[in-house]
PDB file of C-alpha atoms in Angstrom:
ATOM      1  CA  UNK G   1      54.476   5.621  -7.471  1.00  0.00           C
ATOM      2  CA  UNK G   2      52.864   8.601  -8.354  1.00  0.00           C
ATOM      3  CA  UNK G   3      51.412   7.291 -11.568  1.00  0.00           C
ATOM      4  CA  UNK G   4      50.257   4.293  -9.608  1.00  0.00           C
ATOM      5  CA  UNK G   5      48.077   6.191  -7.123  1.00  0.00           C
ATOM      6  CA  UNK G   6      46.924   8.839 -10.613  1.00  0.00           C
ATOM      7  CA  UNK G   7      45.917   5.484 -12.598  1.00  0.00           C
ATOM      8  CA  UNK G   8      44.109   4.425  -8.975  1.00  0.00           C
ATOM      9  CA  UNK G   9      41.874   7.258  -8.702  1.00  0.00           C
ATOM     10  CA  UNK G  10      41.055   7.173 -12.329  1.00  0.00           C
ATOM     11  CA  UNK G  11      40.040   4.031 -11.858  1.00  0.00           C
ATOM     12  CA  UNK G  12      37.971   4.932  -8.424  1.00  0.00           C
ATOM     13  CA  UNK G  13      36.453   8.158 -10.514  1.00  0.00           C
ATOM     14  CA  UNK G  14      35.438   5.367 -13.487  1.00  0.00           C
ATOM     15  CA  UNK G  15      33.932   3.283 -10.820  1.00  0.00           C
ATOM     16  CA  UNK G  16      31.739   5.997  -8.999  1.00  0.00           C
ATOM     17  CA  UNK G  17      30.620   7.727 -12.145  1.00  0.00           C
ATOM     18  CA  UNK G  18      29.471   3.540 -13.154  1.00  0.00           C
ATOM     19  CA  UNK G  19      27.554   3.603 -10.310  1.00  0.00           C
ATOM     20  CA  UNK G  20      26.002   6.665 -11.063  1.00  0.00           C
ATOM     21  CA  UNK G  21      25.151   5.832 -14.340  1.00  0.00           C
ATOM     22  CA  UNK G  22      23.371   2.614 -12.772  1.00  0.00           C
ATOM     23  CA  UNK G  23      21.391   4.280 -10.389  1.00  0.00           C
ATOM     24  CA  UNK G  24      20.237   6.715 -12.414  1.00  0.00           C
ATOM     25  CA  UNK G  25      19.098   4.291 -15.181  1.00  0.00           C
ATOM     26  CA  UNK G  26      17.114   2.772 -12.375  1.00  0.00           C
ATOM     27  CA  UNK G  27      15.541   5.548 -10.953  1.00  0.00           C
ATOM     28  CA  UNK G  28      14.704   6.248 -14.137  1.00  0.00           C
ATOM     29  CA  UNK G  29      13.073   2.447 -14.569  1.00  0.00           C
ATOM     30  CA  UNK G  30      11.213   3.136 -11.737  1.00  0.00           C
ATOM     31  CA  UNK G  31      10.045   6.769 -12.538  1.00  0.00           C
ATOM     32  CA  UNK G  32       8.269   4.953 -15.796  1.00  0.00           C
ATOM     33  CA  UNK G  33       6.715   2.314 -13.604  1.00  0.00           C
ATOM     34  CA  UNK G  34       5.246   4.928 -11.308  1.00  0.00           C
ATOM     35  CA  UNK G  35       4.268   7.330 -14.549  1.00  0.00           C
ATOM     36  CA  UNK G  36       2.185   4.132 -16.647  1.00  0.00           C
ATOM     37  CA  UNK G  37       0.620   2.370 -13.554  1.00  0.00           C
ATOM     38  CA  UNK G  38      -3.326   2.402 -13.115  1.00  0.00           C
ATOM     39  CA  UNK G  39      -2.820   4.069  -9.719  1.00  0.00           C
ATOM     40  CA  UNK G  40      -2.531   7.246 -11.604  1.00  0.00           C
ATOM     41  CA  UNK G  41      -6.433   7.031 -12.143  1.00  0.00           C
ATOM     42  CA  UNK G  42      -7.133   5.605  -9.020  1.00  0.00           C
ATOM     43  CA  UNK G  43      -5.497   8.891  -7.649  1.00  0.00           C
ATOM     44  CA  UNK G  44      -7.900  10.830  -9.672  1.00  0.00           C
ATOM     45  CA  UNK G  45     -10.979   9.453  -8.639  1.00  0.00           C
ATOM     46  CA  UNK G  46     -10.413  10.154  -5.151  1.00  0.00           C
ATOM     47  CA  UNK G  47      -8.774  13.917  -5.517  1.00  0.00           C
ATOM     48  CA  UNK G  48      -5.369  13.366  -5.934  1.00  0.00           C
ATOM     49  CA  UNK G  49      -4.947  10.721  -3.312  1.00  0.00           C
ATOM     50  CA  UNK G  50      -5.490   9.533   0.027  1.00  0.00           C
ATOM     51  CA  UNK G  51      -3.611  12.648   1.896  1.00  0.00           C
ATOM     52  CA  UNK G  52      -1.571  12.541   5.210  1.00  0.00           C
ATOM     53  CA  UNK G  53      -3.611  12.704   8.177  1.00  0.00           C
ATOM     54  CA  UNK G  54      -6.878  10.492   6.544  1.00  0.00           C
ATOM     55  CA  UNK G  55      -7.739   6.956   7.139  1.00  0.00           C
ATOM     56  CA  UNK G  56      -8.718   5.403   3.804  1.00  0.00           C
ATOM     57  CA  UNK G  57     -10.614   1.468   3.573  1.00  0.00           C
ATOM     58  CA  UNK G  58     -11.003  -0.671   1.020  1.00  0.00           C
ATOM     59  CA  UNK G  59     -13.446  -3.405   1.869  1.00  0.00           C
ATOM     60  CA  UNK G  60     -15.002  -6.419   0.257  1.00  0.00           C
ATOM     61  CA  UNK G  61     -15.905  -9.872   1.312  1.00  0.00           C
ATOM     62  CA  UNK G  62     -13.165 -12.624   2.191  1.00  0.00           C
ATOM     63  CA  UNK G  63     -11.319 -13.649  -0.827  1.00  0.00           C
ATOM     64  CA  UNK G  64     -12.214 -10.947  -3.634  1.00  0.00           C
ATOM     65  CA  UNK G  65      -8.398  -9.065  -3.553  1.00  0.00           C
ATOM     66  CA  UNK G  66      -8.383  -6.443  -1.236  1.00  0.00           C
ATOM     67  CA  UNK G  67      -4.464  -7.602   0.022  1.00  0.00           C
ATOM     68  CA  UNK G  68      -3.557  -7.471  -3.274  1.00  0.00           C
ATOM     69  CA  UNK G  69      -5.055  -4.272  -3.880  1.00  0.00           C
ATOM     70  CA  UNK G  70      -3.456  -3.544  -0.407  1.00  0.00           C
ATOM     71  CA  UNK G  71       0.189  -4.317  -1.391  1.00  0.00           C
ATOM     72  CA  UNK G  72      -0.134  -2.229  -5.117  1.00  0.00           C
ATOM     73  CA  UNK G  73      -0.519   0.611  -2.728  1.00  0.00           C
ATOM     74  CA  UNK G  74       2.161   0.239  -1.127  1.00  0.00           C
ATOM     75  CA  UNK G  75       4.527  -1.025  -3.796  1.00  0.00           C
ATOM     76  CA  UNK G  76       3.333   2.324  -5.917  1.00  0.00           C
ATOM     77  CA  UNK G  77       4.731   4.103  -2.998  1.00  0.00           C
ATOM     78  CA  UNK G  78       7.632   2.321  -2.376  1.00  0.00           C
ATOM     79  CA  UNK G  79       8.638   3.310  -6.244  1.00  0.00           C
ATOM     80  CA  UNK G  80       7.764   6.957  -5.288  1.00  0.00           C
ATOM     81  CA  UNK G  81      10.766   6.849  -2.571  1.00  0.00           C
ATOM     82  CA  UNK G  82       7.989   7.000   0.181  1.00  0.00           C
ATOM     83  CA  UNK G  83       8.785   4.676   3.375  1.00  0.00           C
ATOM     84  CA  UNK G  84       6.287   2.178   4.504  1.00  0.00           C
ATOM     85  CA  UNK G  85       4.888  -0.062   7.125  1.00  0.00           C
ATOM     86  CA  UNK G  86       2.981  -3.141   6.505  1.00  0.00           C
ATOM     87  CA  UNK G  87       1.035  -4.067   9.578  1.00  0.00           C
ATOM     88  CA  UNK G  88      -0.660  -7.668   8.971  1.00  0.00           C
ATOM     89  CA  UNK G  89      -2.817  -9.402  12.217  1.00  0.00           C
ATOM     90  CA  UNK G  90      -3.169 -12.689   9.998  1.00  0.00           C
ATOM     91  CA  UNK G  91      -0.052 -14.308  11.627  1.00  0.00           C
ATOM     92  CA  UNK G  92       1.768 -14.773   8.966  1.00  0.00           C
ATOM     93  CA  UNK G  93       4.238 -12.657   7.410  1.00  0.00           C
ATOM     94  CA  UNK G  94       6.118 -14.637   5.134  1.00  0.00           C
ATOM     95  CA  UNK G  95       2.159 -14.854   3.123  1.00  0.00           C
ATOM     96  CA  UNK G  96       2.925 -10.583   3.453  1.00  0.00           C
ATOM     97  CA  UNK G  97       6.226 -11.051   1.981  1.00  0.00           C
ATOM     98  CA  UNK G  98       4.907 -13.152  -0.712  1.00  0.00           C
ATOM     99  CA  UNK G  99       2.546 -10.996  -1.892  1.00  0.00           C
ATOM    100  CA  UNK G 100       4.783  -7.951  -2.373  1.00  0.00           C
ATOM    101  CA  UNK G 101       7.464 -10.383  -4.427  1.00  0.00           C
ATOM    102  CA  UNK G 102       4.312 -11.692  -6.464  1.00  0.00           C
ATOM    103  CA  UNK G 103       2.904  -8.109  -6.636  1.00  0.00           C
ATOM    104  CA  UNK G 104       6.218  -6.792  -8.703  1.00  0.00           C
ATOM    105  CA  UNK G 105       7.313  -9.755 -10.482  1.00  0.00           C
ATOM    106  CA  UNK G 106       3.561  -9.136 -12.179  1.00  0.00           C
ATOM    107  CA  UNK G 107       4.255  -5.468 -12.461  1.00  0.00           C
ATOM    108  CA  UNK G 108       7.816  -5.978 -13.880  1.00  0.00           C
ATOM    109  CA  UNK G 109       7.085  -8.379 -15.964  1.00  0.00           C
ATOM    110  CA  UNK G 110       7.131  -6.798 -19.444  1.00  0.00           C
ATOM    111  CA  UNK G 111       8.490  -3.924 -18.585  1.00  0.00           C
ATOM    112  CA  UNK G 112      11.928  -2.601 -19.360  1.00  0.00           C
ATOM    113  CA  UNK G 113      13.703  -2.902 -16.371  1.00  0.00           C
ATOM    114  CA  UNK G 114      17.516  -4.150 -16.659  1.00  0.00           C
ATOM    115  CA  UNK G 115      17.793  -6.234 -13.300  1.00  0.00           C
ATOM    116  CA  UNK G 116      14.473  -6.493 -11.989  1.00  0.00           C
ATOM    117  CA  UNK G 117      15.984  -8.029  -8.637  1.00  0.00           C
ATOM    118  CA  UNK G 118      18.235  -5.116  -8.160  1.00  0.00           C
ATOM    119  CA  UNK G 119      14.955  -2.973  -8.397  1.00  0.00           C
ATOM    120  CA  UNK G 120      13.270  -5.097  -6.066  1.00  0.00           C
ATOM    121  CA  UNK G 121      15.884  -4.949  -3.298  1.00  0.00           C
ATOM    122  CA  UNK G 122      16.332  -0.756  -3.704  1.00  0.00           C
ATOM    123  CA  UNK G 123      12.767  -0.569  -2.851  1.00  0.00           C
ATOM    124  CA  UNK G 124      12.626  -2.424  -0.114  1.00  0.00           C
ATOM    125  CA  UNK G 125      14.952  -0.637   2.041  1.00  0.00           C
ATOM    126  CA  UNK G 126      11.516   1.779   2.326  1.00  0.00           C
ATOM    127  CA  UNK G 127       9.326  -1.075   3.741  1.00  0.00           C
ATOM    128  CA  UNK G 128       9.077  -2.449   6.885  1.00  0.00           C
ATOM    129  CA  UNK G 129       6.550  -5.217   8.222  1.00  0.00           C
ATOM    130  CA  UNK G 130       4.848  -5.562  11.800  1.00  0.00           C
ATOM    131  CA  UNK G 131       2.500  -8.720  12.508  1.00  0.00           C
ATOM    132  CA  UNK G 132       0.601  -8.312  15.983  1.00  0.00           C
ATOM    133  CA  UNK G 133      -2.435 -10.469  17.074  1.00  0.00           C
ATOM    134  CA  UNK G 134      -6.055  -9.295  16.984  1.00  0.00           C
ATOM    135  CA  UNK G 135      -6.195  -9.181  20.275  1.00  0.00           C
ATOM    136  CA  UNK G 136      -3.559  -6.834  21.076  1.00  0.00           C
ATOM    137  CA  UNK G 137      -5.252  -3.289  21.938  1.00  0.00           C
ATOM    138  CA  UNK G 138      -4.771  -1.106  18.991  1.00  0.00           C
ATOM    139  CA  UNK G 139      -3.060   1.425  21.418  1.00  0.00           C
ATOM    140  CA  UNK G 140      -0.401  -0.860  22.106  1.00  0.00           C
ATOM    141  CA  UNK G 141       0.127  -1.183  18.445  1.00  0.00           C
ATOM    142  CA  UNK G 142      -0.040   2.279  17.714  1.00  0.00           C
ATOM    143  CA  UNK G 143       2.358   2.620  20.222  1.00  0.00           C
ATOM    144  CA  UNK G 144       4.865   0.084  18.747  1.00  0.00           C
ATOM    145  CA  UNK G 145       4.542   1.865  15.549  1.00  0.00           C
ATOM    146  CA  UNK G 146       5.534   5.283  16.919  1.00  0.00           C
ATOM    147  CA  UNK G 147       8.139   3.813  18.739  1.00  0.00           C
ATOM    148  CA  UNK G 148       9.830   2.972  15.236  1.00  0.00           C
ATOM    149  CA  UNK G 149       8.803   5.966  13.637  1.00  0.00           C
ATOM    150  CA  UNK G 150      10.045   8.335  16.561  1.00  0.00           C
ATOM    151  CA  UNK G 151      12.769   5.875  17.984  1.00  0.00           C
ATOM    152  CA  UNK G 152      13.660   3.706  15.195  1.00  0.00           C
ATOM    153  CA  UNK G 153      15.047   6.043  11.878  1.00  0.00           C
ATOM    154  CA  UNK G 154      12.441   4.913   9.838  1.00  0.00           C
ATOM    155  CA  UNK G 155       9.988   7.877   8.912  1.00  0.00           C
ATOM    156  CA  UNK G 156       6.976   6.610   7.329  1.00  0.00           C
ATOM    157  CA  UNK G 157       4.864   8.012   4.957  1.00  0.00           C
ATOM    158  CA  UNK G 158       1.984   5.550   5.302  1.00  0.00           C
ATOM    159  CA  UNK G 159       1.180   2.804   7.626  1.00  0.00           C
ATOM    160  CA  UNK G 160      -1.092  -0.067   5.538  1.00  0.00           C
ATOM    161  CA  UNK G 161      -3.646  -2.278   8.150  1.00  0.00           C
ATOM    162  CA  UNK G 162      -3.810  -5.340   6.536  1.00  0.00           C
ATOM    163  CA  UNK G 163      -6.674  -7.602   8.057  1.00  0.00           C
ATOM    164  CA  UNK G 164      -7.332  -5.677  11.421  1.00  0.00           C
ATOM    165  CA  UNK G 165     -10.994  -6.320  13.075  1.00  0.00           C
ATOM    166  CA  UNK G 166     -12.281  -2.617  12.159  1.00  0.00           C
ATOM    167  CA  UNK G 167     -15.651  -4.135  12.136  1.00  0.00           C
ATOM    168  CA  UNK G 168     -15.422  -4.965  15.707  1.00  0.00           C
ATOM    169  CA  UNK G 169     -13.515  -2.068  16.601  1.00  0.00           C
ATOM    170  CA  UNK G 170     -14.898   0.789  18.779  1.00  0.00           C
ATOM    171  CA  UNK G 171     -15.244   4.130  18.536  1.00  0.00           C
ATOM    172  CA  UNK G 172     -12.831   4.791  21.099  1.00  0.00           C
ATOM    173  CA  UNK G 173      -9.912   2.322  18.829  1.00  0.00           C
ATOM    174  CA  UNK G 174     -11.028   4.735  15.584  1.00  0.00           C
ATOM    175  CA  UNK G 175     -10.583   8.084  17.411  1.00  0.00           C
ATOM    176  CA  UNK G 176      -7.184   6.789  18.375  1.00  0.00           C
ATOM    177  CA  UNK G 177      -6.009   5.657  15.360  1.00  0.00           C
ATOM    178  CA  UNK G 178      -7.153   8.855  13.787  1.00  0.00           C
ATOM    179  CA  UNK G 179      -5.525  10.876  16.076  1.00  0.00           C
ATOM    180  CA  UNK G 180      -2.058   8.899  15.488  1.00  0.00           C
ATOM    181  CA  UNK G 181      -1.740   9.607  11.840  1.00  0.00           C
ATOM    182  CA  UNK G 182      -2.502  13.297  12.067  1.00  0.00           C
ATOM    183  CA  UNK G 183      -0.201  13.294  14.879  1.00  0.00           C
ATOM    184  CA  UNK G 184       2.519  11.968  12.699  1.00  0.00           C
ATOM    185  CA  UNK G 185       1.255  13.330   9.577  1.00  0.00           C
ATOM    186  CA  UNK G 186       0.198   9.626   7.912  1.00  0.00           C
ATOM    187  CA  UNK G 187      -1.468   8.270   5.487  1.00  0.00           C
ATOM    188  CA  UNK G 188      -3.447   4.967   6.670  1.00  0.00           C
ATOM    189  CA  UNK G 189      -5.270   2.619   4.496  1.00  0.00           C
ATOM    190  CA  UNK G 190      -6.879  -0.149   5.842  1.00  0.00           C
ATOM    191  CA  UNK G 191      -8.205  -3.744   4.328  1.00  0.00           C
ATOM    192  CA  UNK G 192     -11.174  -4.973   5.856  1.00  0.00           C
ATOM    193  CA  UNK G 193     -14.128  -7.749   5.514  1.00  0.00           C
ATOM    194  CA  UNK G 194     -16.966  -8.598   7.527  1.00  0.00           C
ATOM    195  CA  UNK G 195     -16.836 -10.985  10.333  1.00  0.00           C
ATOM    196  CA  UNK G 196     -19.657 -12.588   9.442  1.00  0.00           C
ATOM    197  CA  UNK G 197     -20.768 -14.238   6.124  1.00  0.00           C
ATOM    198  CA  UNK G 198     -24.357 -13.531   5.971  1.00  0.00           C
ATOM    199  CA  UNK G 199     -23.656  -9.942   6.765  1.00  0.00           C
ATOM    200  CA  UNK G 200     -25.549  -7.892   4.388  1.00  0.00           C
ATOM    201  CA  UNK G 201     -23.158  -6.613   1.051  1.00  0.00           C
ATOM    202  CA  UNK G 202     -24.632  -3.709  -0.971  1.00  0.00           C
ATOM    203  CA  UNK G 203     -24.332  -3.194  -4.336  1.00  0.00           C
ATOM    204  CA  UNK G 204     -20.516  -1.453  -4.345  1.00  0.00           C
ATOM    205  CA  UNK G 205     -19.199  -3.873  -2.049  1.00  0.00           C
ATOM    206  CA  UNK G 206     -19.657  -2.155   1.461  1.00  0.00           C
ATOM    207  CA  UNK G 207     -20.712  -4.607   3.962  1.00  0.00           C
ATOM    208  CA  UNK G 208     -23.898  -2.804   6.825  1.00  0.00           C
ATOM    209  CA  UNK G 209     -21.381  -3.078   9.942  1.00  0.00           C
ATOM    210  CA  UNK G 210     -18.692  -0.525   7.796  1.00  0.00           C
ATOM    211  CA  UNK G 211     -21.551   2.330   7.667  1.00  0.00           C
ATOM    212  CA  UNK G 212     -21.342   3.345  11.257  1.00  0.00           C
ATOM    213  CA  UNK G 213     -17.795   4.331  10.896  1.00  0.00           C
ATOM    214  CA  UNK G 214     -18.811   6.182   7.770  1.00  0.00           C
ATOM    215  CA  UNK G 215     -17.976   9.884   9.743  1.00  0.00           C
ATOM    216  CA  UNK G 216     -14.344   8.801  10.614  1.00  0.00           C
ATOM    217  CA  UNK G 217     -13.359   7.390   7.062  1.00  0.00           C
ATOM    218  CA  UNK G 218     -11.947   9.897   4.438  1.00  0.00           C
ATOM    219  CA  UNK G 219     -11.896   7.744   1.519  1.00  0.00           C
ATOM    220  CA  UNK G 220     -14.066   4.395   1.028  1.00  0.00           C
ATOM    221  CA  UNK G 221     -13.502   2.189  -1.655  1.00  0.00           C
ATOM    222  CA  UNK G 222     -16.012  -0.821  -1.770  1.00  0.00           C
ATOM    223  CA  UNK G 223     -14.917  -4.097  -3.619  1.00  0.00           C
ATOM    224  CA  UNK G 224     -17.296  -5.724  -5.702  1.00  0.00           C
ATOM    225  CA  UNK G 225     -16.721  -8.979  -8.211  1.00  0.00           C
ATOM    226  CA  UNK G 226     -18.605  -8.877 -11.645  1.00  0.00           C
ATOM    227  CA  UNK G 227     -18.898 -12.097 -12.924  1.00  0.00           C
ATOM    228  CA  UNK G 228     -20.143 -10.742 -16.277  1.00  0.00           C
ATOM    229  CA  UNK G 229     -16.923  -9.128 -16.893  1.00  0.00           C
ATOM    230  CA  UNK G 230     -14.955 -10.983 -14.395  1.00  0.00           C
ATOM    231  CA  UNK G 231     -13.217  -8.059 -12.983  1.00  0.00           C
ATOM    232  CA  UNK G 232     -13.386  -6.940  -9.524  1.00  0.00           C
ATOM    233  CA  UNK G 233     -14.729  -3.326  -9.656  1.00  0.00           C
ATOM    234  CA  UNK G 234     -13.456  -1.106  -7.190  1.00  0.00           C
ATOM    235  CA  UNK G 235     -16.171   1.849  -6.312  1.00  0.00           C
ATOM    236  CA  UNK G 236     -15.164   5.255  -4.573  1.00  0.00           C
ATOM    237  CA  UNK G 237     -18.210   5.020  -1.937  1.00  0.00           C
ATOM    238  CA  UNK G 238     -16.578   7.922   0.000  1.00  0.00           C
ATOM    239  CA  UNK G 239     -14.515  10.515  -0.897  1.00  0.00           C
ATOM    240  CA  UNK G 240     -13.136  13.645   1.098  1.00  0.00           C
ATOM    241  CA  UNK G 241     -17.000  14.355   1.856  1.00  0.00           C
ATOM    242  CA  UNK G 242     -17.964  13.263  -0.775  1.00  0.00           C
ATOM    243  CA  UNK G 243     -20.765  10.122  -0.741  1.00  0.00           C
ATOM    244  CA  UNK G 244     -22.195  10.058  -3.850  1.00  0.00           C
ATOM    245  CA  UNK G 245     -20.479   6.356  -5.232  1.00  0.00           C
ATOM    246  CA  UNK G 246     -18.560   6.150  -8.878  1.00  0.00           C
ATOM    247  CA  UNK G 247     -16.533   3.795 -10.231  1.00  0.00           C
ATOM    248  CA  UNK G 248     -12.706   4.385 -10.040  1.00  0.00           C
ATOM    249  CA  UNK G 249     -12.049   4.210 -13.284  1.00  0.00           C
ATOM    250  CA  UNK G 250      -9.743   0.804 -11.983  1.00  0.00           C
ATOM    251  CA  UNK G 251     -10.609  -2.464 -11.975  1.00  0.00           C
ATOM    252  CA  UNK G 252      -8.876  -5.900  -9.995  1.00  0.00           C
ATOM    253  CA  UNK G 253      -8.443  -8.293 -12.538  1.00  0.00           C
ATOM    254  CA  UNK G 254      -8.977 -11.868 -10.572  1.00  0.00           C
ATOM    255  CA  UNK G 255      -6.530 -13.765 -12.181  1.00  0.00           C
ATOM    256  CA  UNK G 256      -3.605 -11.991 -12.084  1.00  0.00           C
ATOM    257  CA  UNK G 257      -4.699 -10.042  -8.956  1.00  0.00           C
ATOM    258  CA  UNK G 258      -3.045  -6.664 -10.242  1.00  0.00           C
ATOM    259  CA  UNK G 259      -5.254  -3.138 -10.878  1.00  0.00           C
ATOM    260  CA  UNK G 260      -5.612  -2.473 -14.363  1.00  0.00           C
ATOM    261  CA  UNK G 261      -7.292   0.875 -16.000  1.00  0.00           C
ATOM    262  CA  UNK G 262     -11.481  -0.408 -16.439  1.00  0.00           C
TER     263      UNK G 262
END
């Protein structure tokens, strides 16, 4: 009896320290994907990072990546062990979901990682996604959001806006929305285009009707496709004070829709 229950907990030890092992072979996977990715640069250019309590944008026209770019945020932070939530107005979620599955199969791929799905589903235990319709006031979503963050065990470090109306948004909405991620020390990026398609573009990608909210963003990034390279160059147009416009030192390569180094 006795050696039964002695060759049991061996057994239980020799399970638990497997485990270990495993996990830390992945975290270790993951540190290396975090370590190599492009991000690192894109951090530079804008002085380290976005920072809790700032409101960062990348904008473009319809169609030139800036979900994509959206979702390699997150997913960088997601490796990082940071928590995040997706909020998408387009409707559809499962298009949300896709992207983040497309996003690391295309980061993975190459890479030496043991059992990419295994990766996959440890990080997503620190993402959650919200769809609301545009035409829900942006207090009542900021409201749902605290109500999970407060209420609902899941402390975020960032909340992503993925295809909200700040174009048609007031200045009333953007002193809100400011005030809610200092309040609960976030870090907001948002993804937006113009409404219209004969708005007026400038040269780094910033559409005219983004300027007037030019005092309440921290950190502007301005989407911009280059068909002579065809890359997507991604231009820090605002920076922690900072408005004198530079390249990242990233680009968004169209057909595979990931960041690489320029």
């Amino acid at each position: 009896m006795k050696d039964d229950i002695f060759l049991s907990a061996v057994l239980f030890h020799g399970i638990l320290e497997e485990q270990q092992n495993d996990m830390e072979v992945l975290l270790m996977e993951i540190q290396e994907l975090v370590e190599l990715s492009p991000l690192r640069v894109f951090d530079e250019s804008i002085s380290g990072g976005l920072g809790r309590g700032n409101l960062g944008v990348l904008v473009s026209r319809h169609g030139v990546g800036k979900t994509a770019c959206l979702v390699q945020l997150a997913t960088d932070k997601l490796f990082k062990g940071e928590q995040v939530i997706h909020v998408s107005f387009s409707g559809n979620v499962e298009h949300v979901v896709n992207w983040y599955k497309e996003v690391f199969r295309e980061l993975s791929d190459g890479k030496p990682i043991d059992d990419p799905s295994e990766t996959y589903s440890s990080i997503l235990a620190n993402r959650v996604v919200m769809n609301f319709n545009q035409e829900m006031p942006i207090e009542k979503v900021l409201n749902s959001l605290e109500t999970l963050i407060d209420h609902g065990s899941f402390k975020a470090d960032a909340v992503l806006f993925d295809g909200y109306r700040l174009t048609l948004a007031s200045e009333t909405d953007l002193n809100q929305i400011k005030a809610f991620v200092k309040k609960l020390n976030l870090e907001a990026w948002f993804a937006v285009s113009p409404e219209k398609s004969d708005t007026h573009i400038d040269e780094y990608g910033v559409p005219e009707t983004v300027r007037k909210y030019m005092s309440q963003i921290d950190v502007l990034i301005g989407l911009i496709y280059d068909e002579k390279i065809d890359k997507v160059i991604m231009n820090v147009v605002k920076n922690h004070g900072i408005t004198i416009p530079k390249p990242t030192g990233v680009v968004l390569d169209p057909k595979t829709m990931l960041i690489a180094k320029a």
